[in-house]
Amino acid sequence: MSETDAFLLKVTDLHFGWGQEPDFLIVDDFSMQRGSHVFLEGPSGSGKSTLLGMIAGVLTPRSGEISMNGKRLDALSMSERDKLRADSMGVIFQLFNLLPYLSMIDNVLLPCRFSSKRRKNVLGKADSLEDEARRLLTRLGLPTEMHTRKVSNLSVGQQQRVAAARAFIGSPDLIIADEPTSSVDTAARDAFLALLMEEASATNAGLLFVSHDRSLASAFQTQVSLTDLNTAKKETA
């Protein structure tokens, strides 16, 4: 096994900038072990979402390497990155990105429509896709009688839980959470974070949790500051 294969995620000598602008994000080295829970913090505008976009394969770095399960994302075509993301990553977006005209359960099932791997993972342990979607929704505090409700009729906290269930279905290797607790109160935030970490541990998924709220850091095995990680500003200082 190579050094890269030993990691779930490994970022090396990564450079990114917009258009003709100079690099504003340079990450020399960042990695995650399989099943690890990592808290990545940084102030607004520090490049957290940009880094996540490259890790998820939505943005392309100017140079550098990003490897997921030993496979280099930066060397893949856009369609190949889309497939890898669908198969191996669950993403909880800051604004959740749910489809408002679909029900809770149909939103949760979306990854299984795009990934045969995640669909097979579900059917290997559950009687049906719908049963697993309902299990996750119930586990996250949304009772059965709500599961057919359109997500446009849900509170922010309820939408947050639907987004988490969608990310977890099919046991992806990596869960990426981009400021998922920024719109809820402290009690709801803490309860959601506990459930998030429990479900990640249950499937041995890596959890990359990104936030500007440092008070959450102590709940994680590893804490990383993007301000410290980003060497772009240090080079121009």
PDB file of C-alpha atoms in Angstrom:
ATOM      1  CA  MET A   1       0.000   0.000   0.000  1.00  0.00           C
ATOM      2  CA  SER A   2       1.354   3.408  -0.964  1.00  0.00           C
ATOM      3  CA  GLU A   3       1.470   6.351   1.447  1.00  0.00           C
ATOM      4  CA  THR A   4      -1.444   7.951  -0.414  1.00  0.00           C
ATOM      5  CA  ASP A   5      -3.540   4.762  -0.172  1.00  0.00           C
ATOM      6  CA  ALA A   6      -3.158   4.801   3.626  1.00  0.00           C
ATOM      7  CA  PHE A   7      -5.348   7.921   3.800  1.00  0.00           C
ATOM      8  CA  LEU A   8      -9.014   8.495   3.096  1.00  0.00           C
ATOM      9  CA  LEU A   9      -8.156  11.994   1.875  1.00  0.00           C
ATOM     10  CA  LYS A  10      -4.824  13.609   1.086  1.00  0.00           C
ATOM     11  CA  VAL A  11      -4.134  17.098  -0.259  1.00  0.00           C
ATOM     12  CA  THR A  12      -0.623  18.015  -1.394  1.00  0.00           C
ATOM     13  CA  ASP A  13       0.797  21.331  -2.697  1.00  0.00           C
ATOM     14  CA  LEU A  14      -2.645  22.620  -3.654  1.00  0.00           C
ATOM     15  CA  HIS A  15      -2.908  26.057  -5.346  1.00  0.00           C
ATOM     16  CA  PHE A  16      -6.097  27.923  -6.222  1.00  0.00           C
ATOM     17  CA  GLY A  17      -6.971  31.408  -7.472  1.00  0.00           C
ATOM     18  CA  TRP A  18      -9.846  32.991  -9.392  1.00  0.00           C
ATOM     19  CA  GLY A  19      -9.304  34.017 -13.042  1.00  0.00           C
ATOM     20  CA  GLN A  20      -6.084  35.951 -13.499  1.00  0.00           C
ATOM     21  CA  GLU A  21      -5.796  36.765  -9.805  1.00  0.00           C
ATOM     22  CA  PRO A  22      -2.826  35.380  -7.837  1.00  0.00           C
ATOM     23  CA  ASP A  23      -3.288  32.269  -5.710  1.00  0.00           C
ATOM     24  CA  PHE A  24      -5.271  33.075  -2.582  1.00  0.00           C
ATOM     25  CA  LEU A  25      -5.338  29.492  -1.272  1.00  0.00           C
ATOM     26  CA  ILE A  26      -2.231  27.335  -0.999  1.00  0.00           C
ATOM     27  CA  VAL A  27      -2.353  24.150   1.067  1.00  0.00           C
ATOM     28  CA  ASP A  28       0.941  22.312   1.308  1.00  0.00           C
ATOM     29  CA  ASP A  29      -0.377  19.281   3.166  1.00  0.00           C
ATOM     30  CA  PHE A  30      -3.718  18.186   4.591  1.00  0.00           C
ATOM     31  CA  SER A  31      -4.904  14.643   5.191  1.00  0.00           C
ATOM     32  CA  MET A  32      -7.585  12.559   6.892  1.00  0.00           C
ATOM     33  CA  GLN A  33      -7.422   8.996   8.107  1.00  0.00           C
ATOM     34  CA  ARG A  34     -10.331   6.678   7.380  1.00  0.00           C
ATOM     35  CA  GLY A  35     -13.101   7.128   9.912  1.00  0.00           C
ATOM     36  CA  SER A  36     -11.560  10.259  11.448  1.00  0.00           C
ATOM     37  CA  HIS A  37     -13.553  13.325  12.528  1.00  0.00           C
ATOM     38  CA  VAL A  38     -11.878  16.617  11.598  1.00  0.00           C
ATOM     39  CA  PHE A  39     -12.953  20.155  12.511  1.00  0.00           C
ATOM     40  CA  LEU A  40     -11.751  22.754   9.990  1.00  0.00           C
ATOM     41  CA  GLU A  41     -12.247  26.331  11.141  1.00  0.00           C
ATOM     42  CA  GLY A  42     -11.594  29.731   9.671  1.00  0.00           C
ATOM     43  CA  PRO A  43     -13.228  33.154   9.453  1.00  0.00           C
ATOM     44  CA  SER A  44     -15.681  34.048   6.696  1.00  0.00           C
ATOM     45  CA  GLY A  45     -13.841  34.596   3.410  1.00  0.00           C
ATOM     46  CA  SER A  46     -10.831  32.500   4.405  1.00  0.00           C
ATOM     47  CA  GLY A  47     -11.430  29.936   1.648  1.00  0.00           C
ATOM     48  CA  LYS A  48     -13.162  27.136   3.550  1.00  0.00           C
ATOM     49  CA  SER A  49     -15.877  26.579   0.953  1.00  0.00           C
ATOM     50  CA  THR A  50     -13.327  26.867  -1.849  1.00  0.00           C
ATOM     51  CA  LEU A  51     -11.226  24.105  -0.310  1.00  0.00           C
ATOM     52  CA  LEU A  52     -14.322  21.954   0.099  1.00  0.00           C
ATOM     53  CA  GLY A  53     -15.239  22.597  -3.522  1.00  0.00           C
ATOM     54  CA  MET A  54     -11.878  21.225  -4.648  1.00  0.00           C
ATOM     55  CA  ILE A  55     -12.086  18.225  -2.319  1.00  0.00           C
ATOM     56  CA  ALA A  56     -15.577  17.478  -3.663  1.00  0.00           C
ATOM     57  CA  GLY A  57     -14.321  17.803  -7.249  1.00  0.00           C
ATOM     58  CA  VAL A  58     -16.551  20.765  -8.109  1.00  0.00           C
ATOM     59  CA  LEU A  59     -13.626  23.187  -8.404  1.00  0.00           C
ATOM     60  CA  THR A  60     -10.327  22.430 -10.123  1.00  0.00           C
ATOM     61  CA  PRO A  61      -7.044  23.564  -8.541  1.00  0.00           C
ATOM     62  CA  ARG A  62      -4.404  25.358 -10.575  1.00  0.00           C
ATOM     63  CA  SER A  63      -1.893  22.797  -9.402  1.00  0.00           C
ATOM     64  CA  GLY A  64      -1.384  20.187  -6.727  1.00  0.00           C
ATOM     65  CA  GLU A  65      -2.865  16.798  -5.874  1.00  0.00           C
ATOM     66  CA  ILE A  66      -6.084  15.697  -4.170  1.00  0.00           C
ATOM     67  CA  SER A  67      -6.449  11.970  -3.527  1.00  0.00           C
ATOM     68  CA  MET A  68      -9.521  10.147  -2.250  1.00  0.00           C
ATOM     69  CA  ASN A  69      -9.073   6.468  -1.371  1.00  0.00           C
ATOM     70  CA  GLY A  70      -5.802   6.579  -3.304  1.00  0.00           C
ATOM     71  CA  LYS A  71      -7.430   7.936  -6.484  1.00  0.00           C
ATOM     72  CA  ARG A  72      -6.342  11.383  -7.677  1.00  0.00           C
ATOM     73  CA  LEU A  73      -9.344  13.656  -8.198  1.00  0.00           C
ATOM     74  CA  ASP A  74      -7.275  16.317  -9.941  1.00  0.00           C
ATOM     75  CA  ALA A  75      -6.359  13.796 -12.662  1.00  0.00           C
ATOM     76  CA  LEU A  76      -9.977  12.794 -13.366  1.00  0.00           C
ATOM     77  CA  SER A  77     -12.355  14.231 -15.939  1.00  0.00           C
ATOM     78  CA  MET A  78     -15.368  16.204 -14.703  1.00  0.00           C
ATOM     79  CA  SER A  79     -17.700  13.232 -15.274  1.00  0.00           C
ATOM     80  CA  GLU A  80     -15.307  10.925 -13.420  1.00  0.00           C
ATOM     81  CA  ARG A  81     -15.159  13.365 -10.493  1.00  0.00           C
ATOM     82  CA  ASP A  82     -18.959  13.533 -10.489  1.00  0.00           C
ATOM     83  CA  LYS A  83     -19.137   9.737 -10.231  1.00  0.00           C
ATOM     84  CA  LEU A  84     -16.564   9.558  -7.455  1.00  0.00           C
ATOM     85  CA  ARG A  85     -18.400  12.248  -5.498  1.00  0.00           C
ATOM     86  CA  ALA A  86     -21.744  10.479  -5.952  1.00  0.00           C
ATOM     87  CA  ASP A  87     -20.278   7.122  -4.883  1.00  0.00           C
ATOM     88  CA  SER A  88     -17.990   8.151  -2.039  1.00  0.00           C
ATOM     89  CA  MET A  89     -19.014  11.533  -0.589  1.00  0.00           C
ATOM     90  CA  GLY A  90     -22.036  12.820   1.272  1.00  0.00           C
ATOM     91  CA  VAL A  91     -22.249  16.618   1.393  1.00  0.00           C
ATOM     92  CA  ILE A  92     -24.268  18.721   3.833  1.00  0.00           C
ATOM     93  CA  PHE A  93     -24.374  22.185   2.310  1.00  0.00           C
ATOM     94  CA  GLN A  94     -24.639  25.369   4.361  1.00  0.00           C
ATOM     95  CA  LEU A  95     -27.966  26.181   2.662  1.00  0.00           C
ATOM     96  CA  PHE A  96     -28.856  22.442   2.514  1.00  0.00           C
ATOM     97  CA  ASN A  97     -29.653  22.476  -1.283  1.00  0.00           C
ATOM     98  CA  LEU A  98     -32.780  20.358  -0.897  1.00  0.00           C
ATOM     99  CA  LEU A  99     -35.290  20.108  -3.748  1.00  0.00           C
ATOM    100  CA  PRO A 100     -38.358  21.977  -2.414  1.00  0.00           C
ATOM    101  CA  TYR A 101     -40.917  20.179  -4.575  1.00  0.00           C
ATOM    102  CA  LEU A 102     -39.861  16.746  -3.291  1.00  0.00           C
ATOM    103  CA  SER A 103     -40.783  15.096  -0.022  1.00  0.00           C
ATOM    104  CA  MET A 104     -38.340  14.407   2.804  1.00  0.00           C
ATOM    105  CA  ILE A 105     -37.955  10.794   1.791  1.00  0.00           C
ATOM    106  CA  ASP A 106     -37.465  11.564  -1.911  1.00  0.00           C
ATOM    107  CA  ASN A 107     -34.764  14.126  -1.083  1.00  0.00           C
ATOM    108  CA  VAL A 108     -32.943  11.570   1.068  1.00  0.00           C
ATOM    109  CA  LEU A 109     -33.084   8.979  -1.713  1.00  0.00           C
ATOM    110  CA  LEU A 110     -31.487  11.230  -4.357  1.00  0.00           C
ATOM    111  CA  PRO A 111     -27.903   9.886  -3.901  1.00  0.00           C
ATOM    112  CA  CYS A 112     -29.176   6.365  -4.569  1.00  0.00           C
ATOM    113  CA  ARG A 113     -30.654   7.548  -7.865  1.00  0.00           C
ATOM    114  CA  PHE A 114     -27.214   8.724  -9.006  1.00  0.00           C
ATOM    115  CA  SER A 115     -24.957   6.070  -7.466  1.00  0.00           C
ATOM    116  CA  SER A 116     -25.377   2.328  -7.971  1.00  0.00           C
ATOM    117  CA  LYS A 117     -22.685   1.784  -5.323  1.00  0.00           C
ATOM    118  CA  ARG A 118     -24.658   3.590  -2.626  1.00  0.00           C
ATOM    119  CA  ARG A 119     -27.851   1.892  -3.747  1.00  0.00           C
ATOM    120  CA  LYS A 120     -26.175  -1.509  -3.370  1.00  0.00           C
ATOM    121  CA  ASN A 121     -24.794  -0.509   0.038  1.00  0.00           C
ATOM    122  CA  VAL A 122     -28.321   0.238   1.229  1.00  0.00           C
ATOM    123  CA  LEU A 123     -29.862  -2.937  -0.184  1.00  0.00           C
ATOM    124  CA  GLY A 124     -27.084  -4.992   1.396  1.00  0.00           C
ATOM    125  CA  LYS A 125     -28.421  -4.180   4.868  1.00  0.00           C
ATOM    126  CA  ALA A 126     -32.020  -2.944   4.458  1.00  0.00           C
ATOM    127  CA  ASP A 127     -35.132  -4.441   2.878  1.00  0.00           C
ATOM    128  CA  SER A 128     -35.608  -1.394   0.649  1.00  0.00           C
ATOM    129  CA  LEU A 129     -34.204   2.045  -0.120  1.00  0.00           C
ATOM    130  CA  GLU A 130     -37.262   3.621   1.467  1.00  0.00           C
ATOM    131  CA  ASP A 131     -36.772   1.650   4.693  1.00  0.00           C
ATOM    132  CA  GLU A 132     -33.225   2.974   5.060  1.00  0.00           C
ATOM    133  CA  ALA A 133     -34.317   6.536   4.277  1.00  0.00           C
ATOM    134  CA  ARG A 134     -36.993   6.290   6.948  1.00  0.00           C
ATOM    135  CA  ARG A 135     -34.514   4.823   9.451  1.00  0.00           C
ATOM    136  CA  LEU A 136     -32.135   7.729   8.951  1.00  0.00           C
ATOM    137  CA  LEU A 137     -34.878  10.355   9.152  1.00  0.00           C
ATOM    138  CA  THR A 138     -36.248   8.791  12.334  1.00  0.00           C
ATOM    139  CA  ARG A 139     -32.748   8.464  13.786  1.00  0.00           C
ATOM    140  CA  LEU A 140     -32.302  12.196  13.181  1.00  0.00           C
ATOM    141  CA  GLY A 141     -35.490  13.044  15.042  1.00  0.00           C
ATOM    142  CA  LEU A 142     -38.042  13.244  12.213  1.00  0.00           C
ATOM    143  CA  PRO A 143     -41.026  10.946  12.908  1.00  0.00           C
ATOM    144  CA  THR A 144     -42.549   8.654  10.292  1.00  0.00           C
ATOM    145  CA  GLU A 145     -45.713  10.697   9.839  1.00  0.00           C
ATOM    146  CA  MET A 146     -43.605  13.601   8.498  1.00  0.00           C
ATOM    147  CA  HIS A 147     -41.629  11.689   5.879  1.00  0.00           C
ATOM    148  CA  THR A 148     -43.935  12.435   2.949  1.00  0.00           C
ATOM    149  CA  ARG A 149     -44.076  16.159   3.742  1.00  0.00           C
ATOM    150  CA  LYS A 150     -42.493  18.475   1.165  1.00  0.00           C
ATOM    151  CA  VAL A 151     -39.287  20.006   2.466  1.00  0.00           C
ATOM    152  CA  SER A 152     -40.565  23.495   1.597  1.00  0.00           C
ATOM    153  CA  ASN A 153     -42.959  23.073   4.538  1.00  0.00           C
ATOM    154  CA  LEU A 154     -40.213  22.287   7.071  1.00  0.00           C
ATOM    155  CA  SER A 155     -38.397  24.423   9.607  1.00  0.00           C
ATOM    156  CA  VAL A 156     -34.690  25.173   9.163  1.00  0.00           C
ATOM    157  CA  GLY A 157     -33.789  22.583  11.798  1.00  0.00           C
ATOM    158  CA  GLN A 158     -35.901  19.932  10.084  1.00  0.00           C
ATOM    159  CA  GLN A 159     -34.353  20.716   6.700  1.00  0.00           C
ATOM    160  CA  GLN A 160     -30.935  20.385   8.314  1.00  0.00           C
ATOM    161  CA  ARG A 161     -31.784  16.843   9.394  1.00  0.00           C
ATOM    162  CA  VAL A 162     -33.096  15.885   5.958  1.00  0.00           C
ATOM    163  CA  ALA A 163     -29.833  17.137   4.430  1.00  0.00           C
ATOM    164  CA  ALA A 164     -27.858  15.016   6.895  1.00  0.00           C
ATOM    165  CA  ALA A 165     -29.904  11.892   6.137  1.00  0.00           C
ATOM    166  CA  ARG A 166     -29.328  12.466   2.416  1.00  0.00           C
ATOM    167  CA  ALA A 167     -25.574  12.739   3.006  1.00  0.00           C
ATOM    168  CA  PHE A 168     -25.432   9.520   5.056  1.00  0.00           C
ATOM    169  CA  ILE A 169     -27.567   7.208   2.942  1.00  0.00           C
ATOM    170  CA  GLY A 170     -25.577   4.483   1.219  1.00  0.00           C
ATOM    171  CA  SER A 171     -22.594   4.724   3.615  1.00  0.00           C
ATOM    172  CA  PRO A 172     -20.270   7.116   1.731  1.00  0.00           C
ATOM    173  CA  ASP A 173     -16.631   7.107   2.820  1.00  0.00           C
ATOM    174  CA  LEU A 174     -16.503  10.847   3.526  1.00  0.00           C
ATOM    175  CA  ILE A 175     -19.115  13.228   4.924  1.00  0.00           C
ATOM    176  CA  ILE A 176     -18.438  16.902   4.193  1.00  0.00           C
ATOM    177  CA  ALA A 177     -20.414  19.370   6.316  1.00  0.00           C
ATOM    178  CA  ASP A 178     -20.129  23.036   5.319  1.00  0.00           C
ATOM    179  CA  GLU A 179     -21.345  25.284   8.182  1.00  0.00           C
ATOM    180  CA  PRO A 180     -24.414  23.049   8.670  1.00  0.00           C
ATOM    181  CA  THR A 181     -25.281  24.439  12.129  1.00  0.00           C
ATOM    182  CA  SER A 182     -25.062  28.159  11.369  1.00  0.00           C
ATOM    183  CA  SER A 183     -28.847  28.657  11.165  1.00  0.00           C
ATOM    184  CA  VAL A 184     -29.978  26.853  14.335  1.00  0.00           C
ATOM    185  CA  ASP A 185     -29.898  27.647  18.032  1.00  0.00           C
ATOM    186  CA  THR A 186     -27.321  26.260  20.473  1.00  0.00           C
ATOM    187  CA  ALA A 187     -29.441  23.390  21.817  1.00  0.00           C
ATOM    188  CA  ALA A 188     -30.428  22.210  18.334  1.00  0.00           C
ATOM    189  CA  ARG A 189     -26.830  22.638  17.154  1.00  0.00           C
ATOM    190  CA  ASP A 190     -25.391  20.468  19.903  1.00  0.00           C
ATOM    191  CA  ALA A 191     -28.005  17.731  19.477  1.00  0.00           C
ATOM    192  CA  PHE A 192     -27.500  17.684  15.719  1.00  0.00           C
ATOM    193  CA  LEU A 193     -23.708  17.514  16.058  1.00  0.00           C
ATOM    194  CA  ALA A 194     -23.955  14.556  18.437  1.00  0.00           C
ATOM    195  CA  LEU A 195     -26.212  12.663  16.012  1.00  0.00           C
ATOM    196  CA  LEU A 196     -23.951  13.538  13.094  1.00  0.00           C
ATOM    197  CA  MET A 197     -20.892  12.096  14.804  1.00  0.00           C
ATOM    198  CA  GLU A 198     -22.720   8.994  16.013  1.00  0.00           C
ATOM    199  CA  GLU A 199     -23.978   8.158  12.525  1.00  0.00           C
ATOM    200  CA  ALA A 200     -20.536   8.781  11.005  1.00  0.00           C
ATOM    201  CA  SER A 201     -18.962   6.451  13.570  1.00  0.00           C
ATOM    202  CA  ALA A 202     -21.587   3.781  12.892  1.00  0.00           C
ATOM    203  CA  THR A 203     -20.480   3.511   9.249  1.00  0.00           C
ATOM    204  CA  ASN A 204     -16.791   4.414   9.847  1.00  0.00           C
ATOM    205  CA  ALA A 205     -17.231   7.431   7.584  1.00  0.00           C
ATOM    206  CA  GLY A 206     -14.707  10.231   7.712  1.00  0.00           C
ATOM    207  CA  LEU A 207     -16.308  13.508   8.809  1.00  0.00           C
ATOM    208  CA  LEU A 208     -14.916  16.858   7.642  1.00  0.00           C
ATOM    209  CA  PHE A 209     -16.871  19.509   9.523  1.00  0.00           C
ATOM    210  CA  VAL A 210     -16.253  23.108   8.491  1.00  0.00           C
ATOM    211  CA  SER A 211     -17.270  26.052  10.648  1.00  0.00           C
ATOM    212  CA  HIS A 212     -16.224  29.494  11.853  1.00  0.00           C
ATOM    213  CA  ASP A 213     -17.565  28.598  15.340  1.00  0.00           C
ATOM    214  CA  ARG A 214     -14.541  27.556  17.392  1.00  0.00           C
ATOM    215  CA  SER A 215     -16.726  26.525  20.333  1.00  0.00           C
ATOM    216  CA  LEU A 216     -17.519  23.294  18.431  1.00  0.00           C
ATOM    217  CA  ALA A 217     -13.893  22.239  17.989  1.00  0.00           C
ATOM    218  CA  SER A 218     -13.514  20.347  21.273  1.00  0.00           C
ATOM    219  CA  ALA A 219     -16.017  17.703  20.095  1.00  0.00           C
ATOM    220  CA  PHE A 220     -13.617  16.574  17.352  1.00  0.00           C
ATOM    221  CA  GLN A 221     -10.588  14.301  17.354  1.00  0.00           C
ATOM    222  CA  THR A 222      -8.632  16.720  15.185  1.00  0.00           C
ATOM    223  CA  GLN A 223      -8.864  20.498  14.854  1.00  0.00           C
ATOM    224  CA  VAL A 224      -7.326  22.381  11.928  1.00  0.00           C
ATOM    225  CA  SER A 225      -7.225  26.137  11.292  1.00  0.00           C
ATOM    226  CA  LEU A 226      -7.401  27.123   7.632  1.00  0.00           C
ATOM    227  CA  THR A 227      -5.637  30.364   8.561  1.00  0.00           C
ATOM    228  CA  ASP A 228      -2.653  28.268   9.658  1.00  0.00           C
ATOM    229  CA  LEU A 229      -3.047  25.776   6.820  1.00  0.00           C
ATOM    230  CA  ASN A 230      -3.135  28.379   4.027  1.00  0.00           C
ATOM    231  CA  THR A 231       0.409  29.479   3.144  1.00  0.00           C
ATOM    232  CA  ALA A 232      -0.629  31.931   0.409  1.00  0.00           C
ATOM    233  CA  LYS A 233      -0.777  34.946   2.730  1.00  0.00           C
ATOM    234  CA  LYS A 234       2.425  33.900   4.442  1.00  0.00           C
ATOM    235  CA  GLU A 235       4.256  33.951   1.104  1.00  0.00           C
ATOM    236  CA  THR A 236       3.120  37.522   0.378  1.00  0.00           C
ATOM    237  CA  ALA A 237       3.666  38.856   3.907  1.00  0.00           C
TER     238      ALA A 237
END
